[in-house]
């Protein structure tokens, strides 16, 4: 049987995912068989497991912190917004259709909870500790009746709950007290402690507030977690992009990412942003674009609508001007599809448009199909001519997650050779490249995560550096090693900030 602890918040983005990740690493360091769980995620930033299933990235980071391979039992329900209050519903890693918010919350969610219970049953049998994450707030009165991710899970497992508030936003005390007041008696009894997160300053100055909270609510405050700069852990969703808008002050290489309304998998670029010689920023207008050294078109949950937005906002014209002046342009997944001559959607998989003209930078056409392709891949870059430099790399891990099939014109070069899918040998080619006489090279690929390969990433950056007359640099970073350090650092900070003895006592109160 398993011990469990559940993390809920007074609202979204208070740090539930991060505290869950920290506890997963702490318990893993203690030698426990610990597993993360979140019944339902709503996110555009997803991941593909080894068996080709789709899940939320937050549970991927938590699985890594727990020393586990990510699997969909950790996140059995994933909602990917498509627009107009509609989401693609993914159950156990497989799409089951698009539903409006009303259709899902008023009809389907409780059916999905049966799948949630089945996933929990498997985890309870296989692991000794469950660290469970809620979503948003458990006190959303308009959603509580059909909510399957907060108190319904806690009551099903009789799991003790820790309630988290973000003091950096202000109103943390009122949020904690108000949330508890809005819970019914059974739910309130499951809340065993409070956590104040993202605190800046002298903790001693907050102690009168802690004493007030404990007296007012009858719940112990387990700790005050400081605001942690430069976490180095993948962000869950695009809420965090609000903090990445401005151009960093330092960096020899300026990289602009086009921030479309339905941008997905923005973590593709985190490893670039963390390089010491890179200033990576997100843009939504031609004025913000400026004069970058590289433009990146990211993946999208609605490629046709995002391309129309780029066109109508004036960004497409600005991108064309940059390319004409020699700025290279790189597209990943949906951004790659935009680079072709045309995108067709005969089954209206993404939108009401039958098709849309592409940017025309690459000699290819994409047709959307009903079935989504999801697979982990390993690829080699046998030869990529980029800004006059020949880039080569082997054993590049990544994943594909798209619904389009792309056909190419004659003579198109494919720079990436896929050698494995789901650890099984595979032989196919990916991507396309267009070499421009005066720079402005165009590159596209379906593979998410290729910039996480340290050698490949540094070669791309050195090509940009040398074009500016800067000396090339050796490989600066090891992404995998840095992630492990980040998980350990987070665990150390949270361990020092929380009353771990009290937490152990709380987790011993109820067994599931």
Short mmCIF file of C-alpha atoms in Angstrom, two decimals:
data_model
loop_
_atom_site.label_atom_id
_atom_site.label_comp_id
_atom_site.label_asym_id
_atom_site.label_seq_id
_atom_site.Cartn_x
_atom_site.Cartn_y
_atom_site.Cartn_z
CA UNK A 1 0.00 0.00 0.00
CA UNK A 2 1.05 3.61 -0.55
CA UNK A 3 1.38 6.77 1.47
CA UNK A 4 0.14 9.86 -0.33
CA UNK A 5 0.28 13.63 -0.12
CA UNK A 6 -1.67 16.03 -2.32
CA UNK A 7 -0.68 19.59 -3.26
CA UNK A 8 -3.47 22.05 -4.03
CA UNK A 9 -3.36 25.79 -4.58
CA UNK A 10 -5.45 28.85 -3.91
CA UNK A 11 -5.24 29.56 -7.67
CA UNK A 12 -3.29 28.63 -10.78
CA UNK A 13 0.44 29.31 -11.00
CA UNK A 14 1.05 29.38 -7.24
CA UNK A 15 3.79 26.73 -7.48
CA UNK A 16 1.95 23.42 -7.07
CA UNK A 17 3.96 21.78 -9.86
CA UNK A 18 7.27 22.96 -8.45
CA UNK A 19 6.54 21.87 -4.87
CA UNK A 20 5.33 18.52 -6.21
CA UNK A 21 8.57 18.18 -8.18
CA UNK A 22 10.59 19.03 -5.07
CA UNK A 23 8.83 16.41 -2.94
CA UNK A 24 9.32 13.80 -5.67
CA UNK A 25 13.08 14.44 -5.60
CA UNK A 26 13.22 14.56 -1.77
CA UNK A 27 11.41 11.22 -1.44
CA UNK A 28 13.51 9.74 -4.26
CA UNK A 29 16.65 10.79 -2.37
CA UNK A 30 15.25 9.02 0.69
CA UNK A 31 15.12 5.79 -1.31
CA UNK A 32 11.35 5.63 -1.66
CA UNK A 33 9.52 4.35 -4.74
CA UNK A 34 7.76 7.65 -5.35
CA UNK A 35 5.51 8.54 -8.29
CA UNK A 36 3.85 11.84 -9.30
CA UNK A 37 0.21 12.05 -10.33
CA UNK A 38 -2.16 14.65 -11.73
CA UNK A 39 -5.58 13.43 -12.80
CA UNK A 40 -6.13 16.13 -15.43
CA UNK A 41 -3.87 18.68 -17.05
CA UNK A 42 -4.86 21.54 -19.33
CA UNK A 43 -1.78 22.52 -21.30
CA UNK A 44 -0.44 23.04 -24.79
CA UNK A 45 3.02 22.04 -23.65
CA UNK A 46 2.90 18.25 -23.92
CA UNK A 47 5.33 15.33 -24.17
CA UNK A 48 5.38 11.95 -25.88
CA UNK A 49 6.23 8.84 -23.87
CA UNK A 50 8.29 5.91 -25.11
CA UNK A 51 5.14 4.02 -26.07
CA UNK A 52 3.94 6.97 -28.18
CA UNK A 53 1.38 8.38 -25.74
CA UNK A 54 0.86 12.07 -24.94
CA UNK A 55 0.97 13.62 -21.47
CA UNK A 56 1.54 16.96 -19.72
CA UNK A 57 5.09 18.18 -19.28
CA UNK A 58 4.71 19.00 -15.59
CA UNK A 59 4.44 15.31 -14.76
CA UNK A 60 7.43 14.62 -17.01
CA UNK A 61 9.61 16.89 -14.86
CA UNK A 62 8.18 15.31 -11.72
CA UNK A 63 8.90 11.82 -13.09
CA UNK A 64 12.49 12.83 -13.82
CA UNK A 65 12.81 14.17 -10.28
CA UNK A 66 11.48 10.83 -9.00
CA UNK A 67 13.97 8.89 -11.13
CA UNK A 68 11.24 7.46 -13.36
CA UNK A 69 10.47 7.15 -17.06
CA UNK A 70 7.35 9.27 -17.76
CA UNK A 71 4.15 7.27 -18.38
CA UNK A 72 0.55 8.29 -18.96
CA UNK A 73 -0.70 6.72 -15.69
CA UNK A 74 0.89 9.82 -14.11
CA UNK A 75 -1.46 12.07 -16.13
CA UNK A 76 -4.41 10.08 -17.49
CA UNK A 77 -6.39 13.10 -18.79
CA UNK A 78 -4.85 15.90 -20.88
CA UNK A 79 -6.84 18.81 -22.32
CA UNK A 80 -5.22 20.79 -25.15
CA UNK A 81 -7.08 24.04 -25.91
CA UNK A 82 -7.85 24.51 -29.61
CA UNK A 83 -9.76 27.81 -29.37
CA UNK A 84 -13.33 29.04 -28.93
CA UNK A 85 -13.68 27.38 -25.49
CA UNK A 86 -12.89 24.02 -27.07
CA UNK A 87 -10.17 21.48 -26.25
CA UNK A 88 -8.82 18.27 -27.65
CA UNK A 89 -9.43 15.61 -25.00
CA UNK A 90 -6.62 13.08 -24.60
CA UNK A 91 -7.36 10.02 -22.48
CA UNK A 92 -4.48 7.76 -21.43
CA UNK A 93 -2.31 9.44 -24.03
CA UNK A 94 -4.70 9.01 -26.98
CA UNK A 95 -7.01 11.71 -28.45
CA UNK A 96 -10.71 10.89 -28.09
CA UNK A 97 -12.07 14.02 -29.76
CA UNK A 98 -12.59 17.76 -29.46
CA UNK A 99 -15.12 18.99 -26.91
CA UNK A 100 -16.46 22.33 -25.80
CA UNK A 101 -15.97 23.31 -22.17
CA UNK A 102 -19.65 22.64 -21.51
CA UNK A 103 -19.55 19.20 -23.19
CA UNK A 104 -16.53 18.16 -21.17
CA UNK A 105 -17.40 19.54 -17.73
CA UNK A 106 -21.10 18.73 -17.85
CA UNK A 107 -20.95 15.34 -19.48
CA UNK A 108 -17.59 13.71 -20.07
CA UNK A 109 -15.40 14.54 -17.08
CA UNK A 110 -17.05 12.11 -14.65
CA UNK A 111 -16.73 9.34 -17.25
CA UNK A 112 -13.05 10.20 -17.52
CA UNK A 113 -12.75 9.87 -13.74
CA UNK A 114 -13.25 6.12 -14.11
CA UNK A 115 -10.02 6.07 -16.12
CA UNK A 116 -8.39 8.23 -13.45
CA UNK A 117 -9.31 5.68 -10.77
CA UNK A 118 -7.90 2.84 -12.87
CA UNK A 119 -4.57 4.68 -13.27
CA UNK A 120 -4.47 5.41 -9.53
CA UNK A 121 -5.11 1.76 -8.78
CA UNK A 122 -2.07 0.71 -10.79
CA UNK A 123 0.16 3.33 -9.16
CA UNK A 124 -0.96 2.46 -5.63
CA UNK A 125 0.05 -1.14 -6.21
CA UNK A 126 3.40 -0.33 -7.80
CA UNK A 127 4.73 2.54 -5.63
CA UNK A 128 5.06 3.25 -1.92
CA UNK A 129 4.56 7.03 -2.15
CA UNK A 130 2.21 9.11 -4.31
CA UNK A 131 2.75 12.87 -4.68
CA UNK A 132 -0.44 14.24 -6.20
CA UNK A 133 -0.94 17.62 -7.81
CA UNK A 134 -4.25 19.45 -8.07
CA UNK A 135 -5.21 22.08 -10.65
CA UNK A 136 -6.23 25.69 -10.26
CA UNK A 137 -8.22 26.01 -7.03
CA UNK A 138 -10.36 23.37 -5.27
CA UNK A 139 -12.87 26.10 -4.37
CA UNK A 140 -14.12 27.04 -7.85
CA UNK A 141 -17.82 26.81 -7.06
CA UNK A 142 -18.91 26.74 -10.72
CA UNK A 143 -16.65 23.73 -11.44
CA UNK A 144 -16.66 21.73 -8.19
CA UNK A 145 -19.57 19.45 -9.02
CA UNK A 146 -17.77 17.86 -11.98
CA UNK A 147 -14.15 18.56 -11.01
CA UNK A 148 -12.02 15.40 -11.25
CA UNK A 149 -8.59 16.76 -10.38
CA UNK A 150 -8.87 18.32 -6.90
CA UNK A 151 -11.02 17.24 -3.96
CA UNK A 152 -12.62 14.34 -5.83
CA UNK A 153 -9.17 12.71 -6.00
CA UNK A 154 -8.34 13.60 -2.38
CA UNK A 155 -11.62 12.13 -1.12
CA UNK A 156 -11.26 9.02 -3.28
CA UNK A 157 -7.83 8.27 -1.76
CA UNK A 158 -8.48 9.98 1.58
CA UNK A 159 -5.21 11.72 0.83
CA UNK A 160 -3.96 14.50 3.15
CA UNK A 161 -3.81 17.87 1.39
CA UNK A 162 -1.36 20.76 1.63
CA UNK A 163 -2.77 24.10 0.43
CA UNK A 164 -0.31 26.47 -1.26
CA UNK A 165 -0.55 30.25 -1.74
CA UNK A 166 1.72 32.53 -3.79
CA UNK A 167 2.65 35.48 -1.58
CA UNK A 168 4.51 37.20 -4.43
CA UNK A 169 1.12 37.99 -6.01
CA UNK A 170 -0.26 39.55 -2.84
CA UNK A 171 -3.35 38.52 -0.92
CA UNK A 172 -1.91 35.16 0.12
CA UNK A 173 -3.43 35.18 3.61
CA UNK A 174 -6.89 36.06 2.34
CA UNK A 175 -6.57 33.42 -0.39
CA UNK A 176 -5.76 30.68 2.11
CA UNK A 177 -8.51 31.66 4.54
CA UNK A 178 -11.05 32.18 1.76
CA UNK A 179 -10.28 28.89 0.03
CA UNK A 180 -10.74 26.96 3.27
CA UNK A 181 -14.01 28.78 3.95
CA UNK A 182 -15.38 27.76 0.55
CA UNK A 183 -14.62 24.05 1.07
CA UNK A 184 -17.23 21.85 2.69
CA UNK A 185 -16.53 20.24 6.06
CA UNK A 186 -15.25 16.91 4.69
CA UNK A 187 -12.94 18.67 2.25
CA UNK A 188 -11.65 21.11 4.84
CA UNK A 189 -10.82 18.19 7.16
CA UNK A 190 -8.54 16.73 4.48
CA UNK A 191 -6.42 19.91 4.41
CA UNK A 192 -3.66 19.13 6.91
CA UNK A 193 -1.33 22.07 6.37
CA UNK A 194 -0.57 25.33 4.57
CA UNK A 195 2.46 26.44 2.54
CA UNK A 196 3.38 30.03 1.68
CA UNK A 197 5.35 30.06 -1.57
CA UNK A 198 7.56 32.53 -3.50
CA UNK A 199 8.44 34.71 -0.51
CA UNK A 200 11.00 37.49 -0.93
CA UNK A 201 12.65 39.04 2.11
CA UNK A 202 13.19 38.30 5.79
CA UNK A 203 11.05 35.36 6.94
CA UNK A 204 11.04 36.73 10.50
CA UNK A 205 8.89 39.64 9.35
CA UNK A 206 6.20 37.19 8.22
CA UNK A 207 5.87 35.31 11.50
CA UNK A 208 2.94 37.38 12.84
CA UNK A 209 1.04 36.43 9.67
CA UNK A 210 1.90 32.75 10.21
CA UNK A 211 0.61 32.90 13.77
CA UNK A 212 -2.59 34.57 12.56
CA UNK A 213 -3.13 31.93 9.87
CA UNK A 214 -2.68 29.02 12.27
CA UNK A 215 -5.04 30.56 14.81
CA UNK A 216 -7.64 31.56 12.21
CA UNK A 217 -7.70 28.28 10.27
CA UNK A 218 -6.60 25.71 12.83
CA UNK A 219 -4.13 24.44 10.22
CA UNK A 220 -0.35 24.38 10.70
CA UNK A 221 1.85 26.39 8.33
CA UNK A 222 4.42 23.82 7.22
CA UNK A 223 6.80 26.39 5.86
CA UNK A 224 7.62 29.46 3.81
CA UNK A 225 9.33 28.64 0.51
CA UNK A 226 11.43 31.47 -0.97
CA UNK A 227 11.12 32.83 -4.48
CA UNK A 228 13.67 30.79 -6.46
CA UNK A 229 15.46 32.49 -9.32
CA UNK A 230 16.60 30.53 -12.40
CA UNK A 231 14.97 27.25 -11.46
CA UNK A 232 16.27 25.44 -14.55
CA UNK A 233 13.17 23.21 -14.67
CA UNK A 234 10.74 23.00 -17.60
CA UNK A 235 7.76 25.33 -17.30
CA UNK A 236 4.33 23.74 -17.36
CA UNK A 237 2.51 26.05 -19.74
CA UNK A 238 2.46 29.40 -21.46
CA UNK A 239 1.45 31.34 -18.31
CA UNK A 240 5.18 31.50 -17.59
CA UNK A 241 5.85 33.14 -20.96
CA UNK A 242 4.62 36.42 -19.50
CA UNK A 243 7.89 36.49 -17.58
CA UNK A 244 9.97 35.95 -20.74
CA UNK A 245 8.74 38.76 -22.97
CA UNK A 246 11.49 41.34 -22.67
CA UNK A 247 14.76 40.99 -24.55
CA UNK A 248 17.49 39.85 -22.14
CA UNK A 249 20.09 42.54 -21.62
CA UNK A 250 23.06 40.27 -22.24
CA UNK A 251 23.86 37.87 -25.06
CA UNK A 252 25.98 37.94 -28.21
CA UNK A 253 23.26 36.14 -30.21
CA UNK A 254 19.70 37.53 -30.35
CA UNK A 255 17.06 34.86 -31.01
CA UNK A 256 13.40 35.83 -31.50
CA UNK A 257 10.62 33.26 -30.96
CA UNK A 258 7.27 34.16 -32.53
CA UNK A 259 4.71 33.87 -29.75
CA UNK A 260 1.51 32.81 -31.51
CA UNK A 261 -1.84 32.54 -29.66
CA UNK A 262 -1.77 28.72 -29.77
CA UNK A 263 1.97 28.28 -29.28
CA UNK A 264 2.83 24.81 -27.95
CA UNK A 265 5.97 23.10 -26.68
CA UNK A 266 7.86 26.34 -26.06
CA UNK A 267 10.25 24.29 -23.91
CA UNK A 268 11.91 23.39 -27.24
CA UNK A 269 13.84 26.63 -26.82
CA UNK A 270 14.68 26.63 -23.11
CA UNK A 271 18.10 25.08 -23.71
CA UNK A 272 18.91 27.86 -26.17
CA UNK A 273 17.74 30.52 -23.73
CA UNK A 274 20.01 29.15 -21.01
CA UNK A 275 23.18 29.51 -23.12
CA UNK A 276 25.43 32.30 -21.75
CA UNK A 277 25.88 33.94 -25.16
CA UNK A 278 22.17 33.94 -26.12
CA UNK A 279 19.47 36.58 -25.63
CA UNK A 280 16.23 34.73 -26.44
CA UNK A 281 12.93 36.60 -26.40
CA UNK A 282 9.29 36.11 -27.46
CA UNK A 283 7.59 38.50 -29.88
CA UNK A 284 3.99 39.29 -30.83
CA UNK A 285 4.49 42.28 -33.14
CA UNK A 286 6.85 43.49 -35.84
CA UNK A 287 8.08 46.20 -33.44
CA UNK A 288 9.08 43.57 -30.87
CA UNK A 289 10.84 41.49 -33.54
CA UNK A 290 13.61 44.04 -34.03
CA UNK A 291 16.77 42.76 -35.70
CA UNK A 292 17.38 39.21 -34.42
CA UNK A 293 20.19 36.92 -35.52
CA UNK A 294 17.74 34.00 -35.77
CA UNK A 295 13.93 33.73 -35.92
CA UNK A 296 12.16 30.66 -34.56
CA UNK A 297 8.62 29.58 -35.48
CA UNK A 298 7.40 27.22 -32.73
CA UNK A 299 4.88 24.41 -32.69
CA UNK A 300 1.18 25.19 -32.58
CA UNK A 301 -2.03 23.50 -31.50
CA UNK A 302 -3.82 25.32 -34.33
CA UNK A 303 -1.37 25.88 -37.16
CA UNK A 304 -3.77 27.47 -39.65
CA UNK A 305 -5.20 29.96 -37.17
CA UNK A 306 -1.73 30.84 -35.88
CA UNK A 307 -0.45 31.37 -39.42
CA UNK A 308 -3.39 33.67 -40.15
CA UNK A 309 -2.57 35.56 -36.93
CA UNK A 310 1.08 35.95 -38.03
CA UNK A 311 -0.13 37.24 -41.39
CA UNK A 312 -2.75 39.64 -40.03
CA UNK A 313 -0.47 41.00 -37.29
CA UNK A 314 2.14 42.09 -39.82
CA UNK A 315 4.72 39.66 -38.48
CA UNK A 316 4.87 37.65 -41.70
CA UNK A 317 5.87 40.75 -43.65
CA UNK A 318 8.44 41.61 -41.00
CA UNK A 319 9.84 38.08 -41.09
CA UNK A 320 10.14 38.25 -44.88
CA UNK A 321 12.05 41.52 -44.59
CA UNK A 322 14.44 39.95 -42.08
CA UNK A 323 15.00 36.89 -44.26
CA UNK A 324 15.62 39.10 -47.31
CA UNK A 325 18.28 40.89 -45.25
CA UNK A 326 19.97 37.60 -44.38
CA UNK A 327 18.32 36.52 -41.10
CA UNK A 328 17.93 32.72 -40.89
CA UNK A 329 14.48 31.29 -40.07
CA UNK A 330 13.83 27.98 -38.32
CA UNK A 331 10.48 26.22 -37.86
CA UNK A 332 9.59 23.35 -35.54
CA UNK A 333 6.49 21.17 -36.10
CA UNK A 334 3.60 23.59 -36.78
CA UNK A 335 6.14 26.34 -37.47
CA UNK A 336 7.80 23.98 -39.96
CA UNK A 337 4.46 23.39 -41.71
CA UNK A 338 3.96 27.15 -42.03
CA UNK A 339 7.19 27.43 -44.03
CA UNK A 340 5.76 25.40 -46.94
CA UNK A 341 3.64 26.47 -49.92
CA UNK A 342 0.27 25.31 -48.58
CA UNK A 343 -1.46 23.74 -45.60
CA UNK A 344 -4.63 21.74 -46.33
CA UNK A 345 -7.23 20.69 -43.78
CA UNK A 346 -9.87 18.71 -45.74
CA UNK A 347 -11.35 17.10 -42.61
CA UNK A 348 -11.33 20.39 -40.63
CA UNK A 349 -9.07 18.74 -38.09
CA UNK A 350 -7.88 22.07 -36.68
CA UNK A 351 -10.23 24.74 -37.97
CA UNK A 352 -13.05 25.57 -40.39
CA UNK A 353 -10.57 26.42 -43.15
CA UNK A 354 -10.20 23.91 -46.02
CA UNK A 355 -6.69 25.17 -46.54
CA UNK A 356 -4.40 28.15 -46.29
CA UNK A 357 -1.46 29.51 -48.22
CA UNK A 358 1.85 28.93 -46.48
CA UNK A 359 4.80 31.29 -46.33
CA UNK A 360 6.36 29.57 -49.35
CA UNK A 361 9.92 29.41 -48.05
CA UNK A 362 10.17 25.60 -48.48
CA UNK A 363 9.07 23.48 -51.45
CA UNK A 364 6.49 21.37 -49.62
CA UNK A 365 2.78 21.02 -48.88
CA UNK A 366 1.13 19.67 -45.72
CA UNK A 367 -2.24 17.91 -45.46
CA UNK A 368 -3.81 17.40 -42.04
CA UNK A 369 -5.13 13.95 -41.24
CA UNK A 370 -7.49 12.75 -38.54
CA UNK A 371 -4.89 10.60 -36.78
CA UNK A 372 -2.14 12.22 -34.72
CA UNK A 373 1.44 10.96 -35.04
CA UNK A 374 3.16 10.72 -31.65
CA UNK A 375 6.52 9.02 -31.19
CA UNK A 376 9.84 9.37 -29.43
CA UNK A 377 12.66 9.43 -31.96
CA UNK A 378 16.42 9.42 -32.20
CA UNK A 379 17.96 11.23 -35.16
CA UNK A 380 21.31 12.03 -36.71
CA UNK A 381 22.13 15.27 -38.46
CA UNK A 382 24.35 13.88 -41.21
CA UNK A 383 24.87 17.17 -42.99
CA UNK A 384 23.13 20.49 -42.47
CA UNK A 385 24.53 23.38 -44.45
CA UNK A 386 23.64 26.35 -42.25
CA UNK A 387 25.09 29.79 -42.96
CA UNK A 388 27.97 28.19 -44.83
CA UNK A 389 28.87 25.78 -42.01
CA UNK A 390 28.39 22.02 -42.19
CA UNK A 391 26.63 20.89 -39.02
CA UNK A 392 26.80 17.23 -37.98
CA UNK A 393 25.52 15.47 -34.86
CA UNK A 394 24.56 11.93 -33.86
CA UNK A 395 22.12 10.43 -31.38
CA UNK A 396 19.81 13.42 -31.06
CA UNK A 397 16.79 12.48 -28.88
CA UNK A 398 13.43 14.12 -29.45
CA UNK A 399 9.80 13.43 -30.22
CA UNK A 400 7.20 13.97 -32.93
CA UNK A 401 3.67 15.12 -32.21
CA UNK A 402 1.68 16.33 -35.22
CA UNK A 403 -1.34 15.58 -37.39
CA UNK A 404 -0.02 16.60 -40.81
CA UNK A 405 1.57 14.63 -43.63
CA UNK A 406 4.07 16.66 -45.66
CA UNK A 407 4.87 16.08 -49.36
CA UNK A 408 7.97 17.61 -50.91
CA UNK A 409 8.96 18.91 -54.31
CA UNK A 410 11.88 17.43 -56.20
CA UNK A 411 15.35 18.25 -54.97
CA UNK A 412 14.42 19.06 -51.36
CA UNK A 413 17.23 18.22 -48.94
CA UNK A 414 16.33 16.47 -45.66
CA UNK A 415 18.95 17.23 -43.00
CA UNK A 416 17.80 14.80 -40.29
CA UNK A 417 17.91 11.00 -40.46
CA UNK A 418 15.61 9.26 -37.97
CA UNK A 419 17.39 6.11 -36.81
CA UNK A 420 15.01 4.93 -34.07
CA UNK A 421 11.41 5.27 -32.90
CA UNK A 422 10.50 4.15 -29.38
CA UNK A 423 13.98 2.57 -29.12
CA UNK A 424 13.28 0.39 -32.16
CA UNK A 425 15.44 0.76 -35.32
CA UNK A 426 13.87 3.05 -37.89
CA UNK A 427 14.92 4.53 -41.21
CA UNK A 428 13.34 7.74 -42.46
CA UNK A 429 14.23 11.34 -43.19
CA UNK A 430 12.95 14.51 -41.55
CA UNK A 431 13.00 18.19 -42.18
CA UNK A 432 13.90 20.45 -45.08
CA UNK A 433 16.40 23.19 -45.74
CA UNK A 434 16.63 26.08 -48.18
CA UNK A 435 20.06 27.69 -48.58
CA UNK A 436 20.03 31.39 -49.48
CA UNK A 437 22.88 33.02 -51.36
CA UNK A 438 23.20 35.92 -48.93
CA UNK A 439 22.22 34.12 -45.73
CA UNK A 440 18.64 33.97 -44.53
CA UNK A 441 18.78 30.18 -44.60
CA UNK A 442 15.47 28.38 -43.90
CA UNK A 443 15.37 25.16 -41.85
CA UNK A 444 12.41 23.13 -40.65
CA UNK A 445 11.85 19.90 -38.71
CA UNK A 446 9.06 17.92 -37.05
CA UNK A 447 11.37 16.90 -34.20
CA UNK A 448 10.75 18.58 -30.85
CA UNK A 449 13.76 18.84 -28.55
CA UNK A 450 16.59 18.83 -31.09
CA UNK A 451 18.15 21.91 -29.51
CA UNK A 452 18.56 19.91 -26.28
CA UNK A 453 21.47 18.07 -27.93
CA UNK A 454 24.49 19.93 -26.58
CA UNK A 455 26.77 19.49 -29.61
CA UNK A 456 24.11 20.31 -32.20
CA UNK A 457 22.94 23.39 -30.31
CA UNK A 458 26.46 24.76 -29.97
CA UNK A 459 27.20 24.24 -33.68
CA UNK A 460 24.08 26.20 -34.64
CA UNK A 461 25.04 29.01 -32.25
CA UNK A 462 28.64 29.05 -33.45
CA UNK A 463 27.42 29.42 -37.05
CA UNK A 464 25.54 32.52 -35.91
CA UNK A 465 28.54 33.75 -33.91
CA UNK A 466 31.01 33.41 -36.78
CA UNK A 467 28.64 35.20 -39.13
CA UNK A 468 28.85 38.18 -36.74
CA UNK A 469 32.62 37.96 -36.59
CA UNK A 470 32.64 36.39 -33.11
CA UNK A 471 34.90 33.50 -32.17
CA UNK A 472 33.22 30.09 -31.82
CA UNK A 473 32.79 28.64 -28.32
CA UNK A 474 33.22 25.12 -27.08
CA UNK A 475 30.17 23.29 -25.71
CA UNK A 476 29.10 25.40 -22.74
CA UNK A 477 26.46 23.24 -21.08
CA UNK A 478 25.24 19.70 -20.45
CA UNK A 479 21.43 19.88 -20.36
CA UNK A 480 20.94 16.51 -18.67
CA UNK A 481 23.47 17.19 -15.91
CA UNK A 482 22.05 20.67 -15.33
CA UNK A 483 18.54 19.26 -14.93
CA UNK A 484 19.73 16.86 -12.24
CA UNK A 485 21.47 19.72 -10.43
CA UNK A 486 18.30 21.81 -10.70
CA UNK A 487 16.17 19.05 -9.15
CA UNK A 488 18.68 18.61 -6.32
CA UNK A 489 18.88 22.37 -5.72
CA UNK A 490 15.08 22.64 -5.62
CA UNK A 491 14.87 19.71 -3.21
CA UNK A 492 17.48 21.28 -0.92
CA UNK A 493 15.62 24.61 -0.79
CA UNK A 494 12.20 23.07 -0.14
CA UNK A 495 13.61 20.61 2.42
CA UNK A 496 15.09 23.53 4.39
CA UNK A 497 11.88 25.55 4.06
CA UNK A 498 9.34 22.95 5.21
CA UNK A 499 8.85 21.18 8.51
CA UNK A 500 9.69 17.72 7.17
CA UNK A 501 8.93 16.04 10.49
CA UNK A 502 5.45 17.54 10.43
CA UNK A 503 5.03 16.43 6.82
CA UNK A 504 6.02 12.88 7.75
CA UNK A 505 3.46 12.96 10.58
CA UNK A 506 0.75 14.19 8.19
CA UNK A 507 1.51 11.52 5.63
CA UNK A 508 1.32 8.87 8.32
CA UNK A 509 -2.22 9.86 9.31
CA UNK A 510 -3.93 8.23 6.33
CA UNK A 511 -2.97 5.26 4.24
CA UNK A 512 -4.53 4.46 0.88
#
